[in-house]
Short mmCIF file of C-alpha atoms in Angstrom, two decimals:
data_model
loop_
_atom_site.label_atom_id
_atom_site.label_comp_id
_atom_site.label_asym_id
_atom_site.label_seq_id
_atom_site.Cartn_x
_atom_site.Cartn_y
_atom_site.Cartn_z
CA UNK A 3 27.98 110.50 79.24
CA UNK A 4 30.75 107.43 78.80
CA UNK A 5 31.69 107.14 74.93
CA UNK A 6 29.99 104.09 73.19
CA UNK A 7 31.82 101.07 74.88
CA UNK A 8 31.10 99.12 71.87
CA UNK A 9 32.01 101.43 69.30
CA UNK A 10 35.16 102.07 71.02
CA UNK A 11 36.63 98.27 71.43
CA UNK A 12 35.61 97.79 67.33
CA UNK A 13 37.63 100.58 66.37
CA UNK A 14 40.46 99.44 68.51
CA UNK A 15 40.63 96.04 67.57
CA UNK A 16 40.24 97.25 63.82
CA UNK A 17 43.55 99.62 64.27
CA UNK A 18 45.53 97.10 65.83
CA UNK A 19 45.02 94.58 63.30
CA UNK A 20 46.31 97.59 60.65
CA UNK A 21 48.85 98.23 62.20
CA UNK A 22 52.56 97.05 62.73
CA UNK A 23 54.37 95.51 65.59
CA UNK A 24 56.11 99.25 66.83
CA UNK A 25 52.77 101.16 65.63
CA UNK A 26 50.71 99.21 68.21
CA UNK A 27 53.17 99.32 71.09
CA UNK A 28 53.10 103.06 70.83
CA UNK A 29 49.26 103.11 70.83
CA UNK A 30 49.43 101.04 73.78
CA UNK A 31 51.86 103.44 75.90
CA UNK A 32 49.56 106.72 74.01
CA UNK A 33 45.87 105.05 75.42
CA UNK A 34 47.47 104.03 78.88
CA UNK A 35 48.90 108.32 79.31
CA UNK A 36 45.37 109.05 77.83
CA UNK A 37 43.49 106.34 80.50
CA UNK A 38 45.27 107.97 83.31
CA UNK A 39 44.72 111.34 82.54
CA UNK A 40 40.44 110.44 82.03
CA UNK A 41 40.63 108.60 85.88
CA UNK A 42 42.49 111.51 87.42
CA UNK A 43 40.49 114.17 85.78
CA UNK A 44 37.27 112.70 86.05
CA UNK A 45 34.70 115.21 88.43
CA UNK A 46 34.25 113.67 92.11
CA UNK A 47 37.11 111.45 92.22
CA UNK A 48 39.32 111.29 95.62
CA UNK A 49 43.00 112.47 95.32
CA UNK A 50 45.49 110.47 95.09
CA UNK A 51 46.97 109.60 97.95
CA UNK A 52 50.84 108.64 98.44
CA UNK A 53 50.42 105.13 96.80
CA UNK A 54 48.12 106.15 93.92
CA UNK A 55 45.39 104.17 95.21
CA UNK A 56 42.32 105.88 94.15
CA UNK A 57 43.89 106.71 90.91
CA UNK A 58 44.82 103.37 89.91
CA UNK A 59 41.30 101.64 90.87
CA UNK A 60 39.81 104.63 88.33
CA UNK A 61 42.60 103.96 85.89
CA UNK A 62 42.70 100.43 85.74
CA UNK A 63 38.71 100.20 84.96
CA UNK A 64 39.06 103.22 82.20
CA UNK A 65 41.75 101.27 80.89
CA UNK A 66 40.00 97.92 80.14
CA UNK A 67 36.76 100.07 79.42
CA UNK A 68 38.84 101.68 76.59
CA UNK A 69 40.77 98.57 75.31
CA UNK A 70 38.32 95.73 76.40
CA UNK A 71 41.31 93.78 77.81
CA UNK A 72 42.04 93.93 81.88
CA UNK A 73 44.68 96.44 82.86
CA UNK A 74 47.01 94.41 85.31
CA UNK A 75 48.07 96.36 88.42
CA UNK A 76 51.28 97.21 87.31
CA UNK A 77 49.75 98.91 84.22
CA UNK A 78 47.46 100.70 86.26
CA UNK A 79 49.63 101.91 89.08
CA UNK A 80 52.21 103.12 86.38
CA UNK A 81 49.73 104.70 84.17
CA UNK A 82 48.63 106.99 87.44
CA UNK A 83 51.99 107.64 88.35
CA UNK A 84 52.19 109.17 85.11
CA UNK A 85 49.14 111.08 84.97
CA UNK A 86 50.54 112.57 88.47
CA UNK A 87 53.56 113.46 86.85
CA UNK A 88 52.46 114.97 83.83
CA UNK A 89 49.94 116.94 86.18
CA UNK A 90 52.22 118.50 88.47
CA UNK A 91 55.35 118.68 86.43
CA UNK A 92 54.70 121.06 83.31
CA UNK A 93 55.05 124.25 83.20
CA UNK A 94 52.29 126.90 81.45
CA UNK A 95 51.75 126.47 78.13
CA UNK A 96 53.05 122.72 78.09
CA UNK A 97 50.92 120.21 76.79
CA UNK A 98 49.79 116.67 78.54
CA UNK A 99 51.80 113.71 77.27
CA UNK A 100 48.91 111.92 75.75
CA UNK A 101 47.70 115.93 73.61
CA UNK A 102 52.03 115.38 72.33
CA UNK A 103 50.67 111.51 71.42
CA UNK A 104 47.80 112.88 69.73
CA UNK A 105 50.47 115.12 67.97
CA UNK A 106 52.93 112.64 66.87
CA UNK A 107 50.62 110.22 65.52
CA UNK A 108 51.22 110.42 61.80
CA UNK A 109 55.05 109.32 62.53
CA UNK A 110 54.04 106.10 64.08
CA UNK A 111 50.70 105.19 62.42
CA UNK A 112 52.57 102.84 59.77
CA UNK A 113 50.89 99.92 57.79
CA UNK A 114 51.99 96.27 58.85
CA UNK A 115 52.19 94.99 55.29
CA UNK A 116 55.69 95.97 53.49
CA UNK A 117 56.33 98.54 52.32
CA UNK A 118 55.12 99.81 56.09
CA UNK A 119 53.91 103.02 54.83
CA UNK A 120 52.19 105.95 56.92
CA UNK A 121 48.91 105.00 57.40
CA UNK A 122 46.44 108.07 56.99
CA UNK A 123 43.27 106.51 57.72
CA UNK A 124 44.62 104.48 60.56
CA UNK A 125 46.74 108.17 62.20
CA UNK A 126 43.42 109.42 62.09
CA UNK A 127 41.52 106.64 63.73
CA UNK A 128 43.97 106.57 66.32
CA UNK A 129 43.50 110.05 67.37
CA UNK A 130 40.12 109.57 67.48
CA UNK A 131 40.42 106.79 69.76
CA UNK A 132 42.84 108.44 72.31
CA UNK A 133 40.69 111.87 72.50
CA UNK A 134 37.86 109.38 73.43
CA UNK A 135 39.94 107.49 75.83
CA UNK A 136 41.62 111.13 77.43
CA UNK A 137 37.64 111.93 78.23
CA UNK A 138 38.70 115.36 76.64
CA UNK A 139 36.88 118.45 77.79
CA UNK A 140 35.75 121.22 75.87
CA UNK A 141 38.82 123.80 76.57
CA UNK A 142 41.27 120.91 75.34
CA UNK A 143 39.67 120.25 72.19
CA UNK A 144 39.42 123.43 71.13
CA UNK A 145 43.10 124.00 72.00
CA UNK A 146 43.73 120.84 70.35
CA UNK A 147 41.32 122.25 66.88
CA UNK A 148 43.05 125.88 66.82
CA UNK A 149 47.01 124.54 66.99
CA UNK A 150 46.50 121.58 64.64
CA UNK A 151 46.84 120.65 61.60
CA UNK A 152 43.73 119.90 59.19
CA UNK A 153 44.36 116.09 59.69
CA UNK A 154 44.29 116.75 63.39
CA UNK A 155 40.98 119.31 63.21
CA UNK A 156 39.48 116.64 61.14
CA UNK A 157 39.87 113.90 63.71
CA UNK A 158 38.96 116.26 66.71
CA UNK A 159 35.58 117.03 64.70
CA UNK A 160 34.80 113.31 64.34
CA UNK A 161 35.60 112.69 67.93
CA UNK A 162 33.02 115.41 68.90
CA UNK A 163 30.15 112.92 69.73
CA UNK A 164 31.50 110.74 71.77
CA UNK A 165 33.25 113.48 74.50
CA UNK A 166 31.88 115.00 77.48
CA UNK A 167 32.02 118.85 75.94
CA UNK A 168 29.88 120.50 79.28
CA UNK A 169 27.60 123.64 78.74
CA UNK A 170 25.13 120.86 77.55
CA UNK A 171 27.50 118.96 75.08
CA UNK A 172 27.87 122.46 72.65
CA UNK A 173 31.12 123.47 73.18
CA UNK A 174 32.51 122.21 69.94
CA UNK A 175 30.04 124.41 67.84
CA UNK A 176 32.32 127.21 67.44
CA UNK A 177 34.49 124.27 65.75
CA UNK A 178 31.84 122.95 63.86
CA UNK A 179 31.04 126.27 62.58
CA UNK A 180 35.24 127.10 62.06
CA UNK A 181 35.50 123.94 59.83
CA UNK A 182 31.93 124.63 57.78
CA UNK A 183 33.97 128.52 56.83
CA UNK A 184 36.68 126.53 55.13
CA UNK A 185 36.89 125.12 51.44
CA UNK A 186 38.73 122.03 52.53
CA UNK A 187 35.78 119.34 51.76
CA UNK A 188 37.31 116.87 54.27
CA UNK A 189 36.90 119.15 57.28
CA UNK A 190 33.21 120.29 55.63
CA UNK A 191 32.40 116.54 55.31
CA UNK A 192 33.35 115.89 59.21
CA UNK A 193 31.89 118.93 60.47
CA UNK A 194 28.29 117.61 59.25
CA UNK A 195 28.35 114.42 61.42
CA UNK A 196 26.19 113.68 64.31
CA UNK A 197 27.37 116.39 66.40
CA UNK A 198 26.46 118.71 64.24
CA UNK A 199 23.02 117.03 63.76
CA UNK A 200 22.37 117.05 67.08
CA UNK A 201 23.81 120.91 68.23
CA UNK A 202 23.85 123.03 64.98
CA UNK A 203 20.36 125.43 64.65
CA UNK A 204 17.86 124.85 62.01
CA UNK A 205 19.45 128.21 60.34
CA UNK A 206 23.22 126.74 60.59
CA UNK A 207 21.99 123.24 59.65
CA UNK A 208 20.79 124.49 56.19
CA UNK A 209 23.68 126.25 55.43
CA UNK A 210 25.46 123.47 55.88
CA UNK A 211 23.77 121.18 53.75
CA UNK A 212 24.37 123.87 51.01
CA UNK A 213 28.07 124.26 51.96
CA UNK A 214 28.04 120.48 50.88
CA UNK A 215 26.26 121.14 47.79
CA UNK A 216 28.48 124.02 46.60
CA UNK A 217 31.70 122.33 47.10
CA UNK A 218 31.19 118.55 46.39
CA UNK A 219 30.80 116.68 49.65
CA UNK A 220 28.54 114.12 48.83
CA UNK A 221 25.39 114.66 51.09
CA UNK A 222 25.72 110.81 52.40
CA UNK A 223 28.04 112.90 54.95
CA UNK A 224 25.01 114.79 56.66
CA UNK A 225 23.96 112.59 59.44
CA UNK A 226 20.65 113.24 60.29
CA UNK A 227 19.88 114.19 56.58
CA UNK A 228 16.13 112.77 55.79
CA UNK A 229 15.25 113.70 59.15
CA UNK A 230 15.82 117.29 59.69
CA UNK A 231 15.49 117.67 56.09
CA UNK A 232 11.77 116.31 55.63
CA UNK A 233 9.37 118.77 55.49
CA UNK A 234 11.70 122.29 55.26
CA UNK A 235 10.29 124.47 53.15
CA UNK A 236 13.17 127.29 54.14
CA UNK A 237 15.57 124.54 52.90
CA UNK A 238 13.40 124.01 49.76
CA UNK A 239 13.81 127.77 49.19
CA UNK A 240 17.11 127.88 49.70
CA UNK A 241 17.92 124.78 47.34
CA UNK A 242 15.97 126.55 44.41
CA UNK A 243 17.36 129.79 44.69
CA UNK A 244 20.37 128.00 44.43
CA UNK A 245 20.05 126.00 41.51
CA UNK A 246 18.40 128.86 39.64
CA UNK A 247 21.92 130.64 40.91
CA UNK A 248 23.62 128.36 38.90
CA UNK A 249 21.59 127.70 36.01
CA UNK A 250 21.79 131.59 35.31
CA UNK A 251 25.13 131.28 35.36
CA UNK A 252 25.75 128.24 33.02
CA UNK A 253 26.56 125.88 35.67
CA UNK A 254 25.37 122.54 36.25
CA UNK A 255 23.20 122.04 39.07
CA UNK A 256 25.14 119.10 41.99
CA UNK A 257 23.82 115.99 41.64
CA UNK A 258 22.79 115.54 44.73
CA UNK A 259 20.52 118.73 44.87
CA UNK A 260 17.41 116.83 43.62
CA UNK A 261 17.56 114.33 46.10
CA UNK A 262 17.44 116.64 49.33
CA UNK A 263 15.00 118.98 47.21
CA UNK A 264 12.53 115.84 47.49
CA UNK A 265 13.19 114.81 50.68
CA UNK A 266 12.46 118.38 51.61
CA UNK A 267 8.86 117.73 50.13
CA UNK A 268 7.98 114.72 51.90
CA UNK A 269 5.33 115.22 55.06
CA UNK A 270 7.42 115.02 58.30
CA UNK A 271 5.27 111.96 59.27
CA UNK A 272 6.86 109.84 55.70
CA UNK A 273 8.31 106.53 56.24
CA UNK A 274 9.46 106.86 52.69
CA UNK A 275 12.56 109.15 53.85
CA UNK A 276 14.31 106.91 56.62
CA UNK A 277 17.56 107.75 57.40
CA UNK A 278 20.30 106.28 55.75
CA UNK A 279 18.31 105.21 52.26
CA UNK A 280 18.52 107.18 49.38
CA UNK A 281 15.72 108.42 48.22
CA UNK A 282 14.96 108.78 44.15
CA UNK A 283 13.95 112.78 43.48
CA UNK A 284 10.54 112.93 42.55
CA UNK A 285 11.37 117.07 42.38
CA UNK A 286 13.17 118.81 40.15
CA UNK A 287 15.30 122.15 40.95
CA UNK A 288 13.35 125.04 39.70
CA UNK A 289 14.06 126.26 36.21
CA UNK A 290 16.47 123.03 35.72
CA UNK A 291 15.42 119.92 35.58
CA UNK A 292 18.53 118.26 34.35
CA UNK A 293 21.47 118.39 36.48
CA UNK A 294 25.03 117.36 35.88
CA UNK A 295 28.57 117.03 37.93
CA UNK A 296 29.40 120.09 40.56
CA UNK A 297 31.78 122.30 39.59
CA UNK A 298 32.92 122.66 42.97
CA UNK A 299 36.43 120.93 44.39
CA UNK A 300 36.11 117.19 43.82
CA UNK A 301 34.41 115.06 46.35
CA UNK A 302 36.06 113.42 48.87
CA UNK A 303 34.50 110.36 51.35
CA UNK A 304 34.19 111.60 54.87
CA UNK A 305 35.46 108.28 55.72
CA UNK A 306 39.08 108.79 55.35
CA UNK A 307 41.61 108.55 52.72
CA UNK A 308 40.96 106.49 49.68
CA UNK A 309 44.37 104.31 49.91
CA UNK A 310 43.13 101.70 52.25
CA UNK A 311 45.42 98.64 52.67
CA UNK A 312 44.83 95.72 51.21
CA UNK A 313 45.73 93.74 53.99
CA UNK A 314 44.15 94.25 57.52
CA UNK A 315 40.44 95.81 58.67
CA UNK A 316 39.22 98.70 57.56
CA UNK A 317 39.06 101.62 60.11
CA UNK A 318 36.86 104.09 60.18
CA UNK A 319 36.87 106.72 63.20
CA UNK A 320 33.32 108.53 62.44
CA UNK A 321 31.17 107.48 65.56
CA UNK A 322 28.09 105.28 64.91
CA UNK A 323 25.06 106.59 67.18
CA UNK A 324 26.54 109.31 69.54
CA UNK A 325 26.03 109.02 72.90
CA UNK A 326 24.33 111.83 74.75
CA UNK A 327 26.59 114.67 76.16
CA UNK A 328 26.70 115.06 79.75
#
């Protein structure tokens, strides 16, 4: 699997024209230690000889693969020598230079725009964009997920579908299933992305819709909603228990219950449910027909902070269509 060339150059382009003159040379020198370290650990290459030479053919063409402009030779070769160096010099326990880049970037992700503020939305892009370009395994997300900070679990779950994970692309479930135990509704609203449509069970997959429900993540979150959802009578009876769970107790049922209850009734061959539309309830939750605001933690858009810029493109990290994981 090679992460969604397209999908990859948009987001670029999008962060560099958000971001200030200092902010984009650092992501430059952050992709180019992440390029090198994606040709030198990718399976079947040659090693690297004395001049770098296989290295810096690799690294050159994941370099303009990454950034969609050509890597010159002298960007290449010094990008390898790099990824050498960081290979053979640290000790146990020390981390690549491109994982400290993936570290560091909330003190250099500033807006371009005066009052050149820290740019949440656009530190969070940018990690997503140099996991994709590092090619990182399974073993280094995870490490990566467990000593990070939610902002940094957050962008390693939305980089999920786009890496090459091996044992058959699952080995971010166990972080899938970490960030759907939490409360915090902006790891809950990136843990239900694509990779979690694809790889979570029918079993996991429903509590996760109801992890939504119960504390405010606006279903629009779910990828893969209509479709896994049409037809599920378990999820039915698991959405009416719940509302009648909360209409015992006095509590409004979430808005958004009704809607998956009647997608959940549609036959699995309805063209009425297609992904991505919102469809209008024609169920109601048993023994409540009205419904009201959640009483859950307020919702938050799985897209990224609210305080976007005025000046400069939008940038939004979650992955369109994932590719397939090798």
């Amino acid at each position: 699997m090679t992460p969604d060339d397209a999908w990859i150059a948009r987001l670029d382009k999008a962060l560099r024209d958000r971001l200030g003159g200092d902010a984009r040379a650092w992501l430059d020198e952050a992709l180019a230690e992440a390029t090198a370290h994606a040709a030198v650990q990718a399976p079947g290459r040659a090693a690297t000889d004395a001049t770098g030479g296989a290295a810096t053919d690799a690294t050159a063409q994941a370099a303009t693969q990454a950034t969609g402009r050509p890597a010159t030779d002298a960007f290449a070769q010094s990008a390898a020598n790099e990824a050498n160096e960081a290979n053979e010099a640290p000790g146990a326990g020390t981390p690549a230079v491109w994982e400290m880049r993936f570290a560091s970037a909330g003190r250099w992700c500033v807006r371009e725009e005066s009052p050149h503020h820290t740019d949440p939305e656009a530190t969070e892009a940018a990690r997503v964009l140099i996991l994709c370009t590092a090619r990182a395994d399974g073993p280094t997300v995870t490490r990566l997920y467990e000593h990070g900070t939610a902002a940094e679990r957050r962008a390693v779950l939305l980089a999920l579908p786009q890496l090459p994970l091996g044992t058959g692309g699952r080995a971010g479930l166990p972080l899938i299933e970490d960030a759907l135990r939490t409360n915090d509704t902006r790891l809950v609203a990136a843990a239900v992305g694509p990779y979690a449509a694809r790889h979570l069970d029918a079993h996991a997959w429903r509590h996760a819709v109801l992890k939504c429900l119960f504390t405010g993540v606006p279903v629009d979150a779910v990828a893969g909603l209509a479709e896994r959802s049409r037809g599920d009578a378990e999820l039915a009876r698991m959405l009416g228990d719940y509302a009648r769970e909360r209409t015992s107790a006095g509590r409004p049922v979430p808005d958004d219950l009704p809607r998956v209850l009647a997608l959940t009734q549609m036959s699995p061959l309805s063209a009425d449910a297609s992904a991505g539309r919102s469809v209008s309830p024609s169920v109601s939750p048993p023994g409540n027909p009205s419904t009201g605001p959640s009483t859950g933690p307020p919702a938050e858009s799985s897209a990224g902070p609210s305080d976007t810029p005025s000046r400069g493109s939008s940038v939004s990290p979650s992955p369109g269509p994932s590719s397939e994981e090798a």
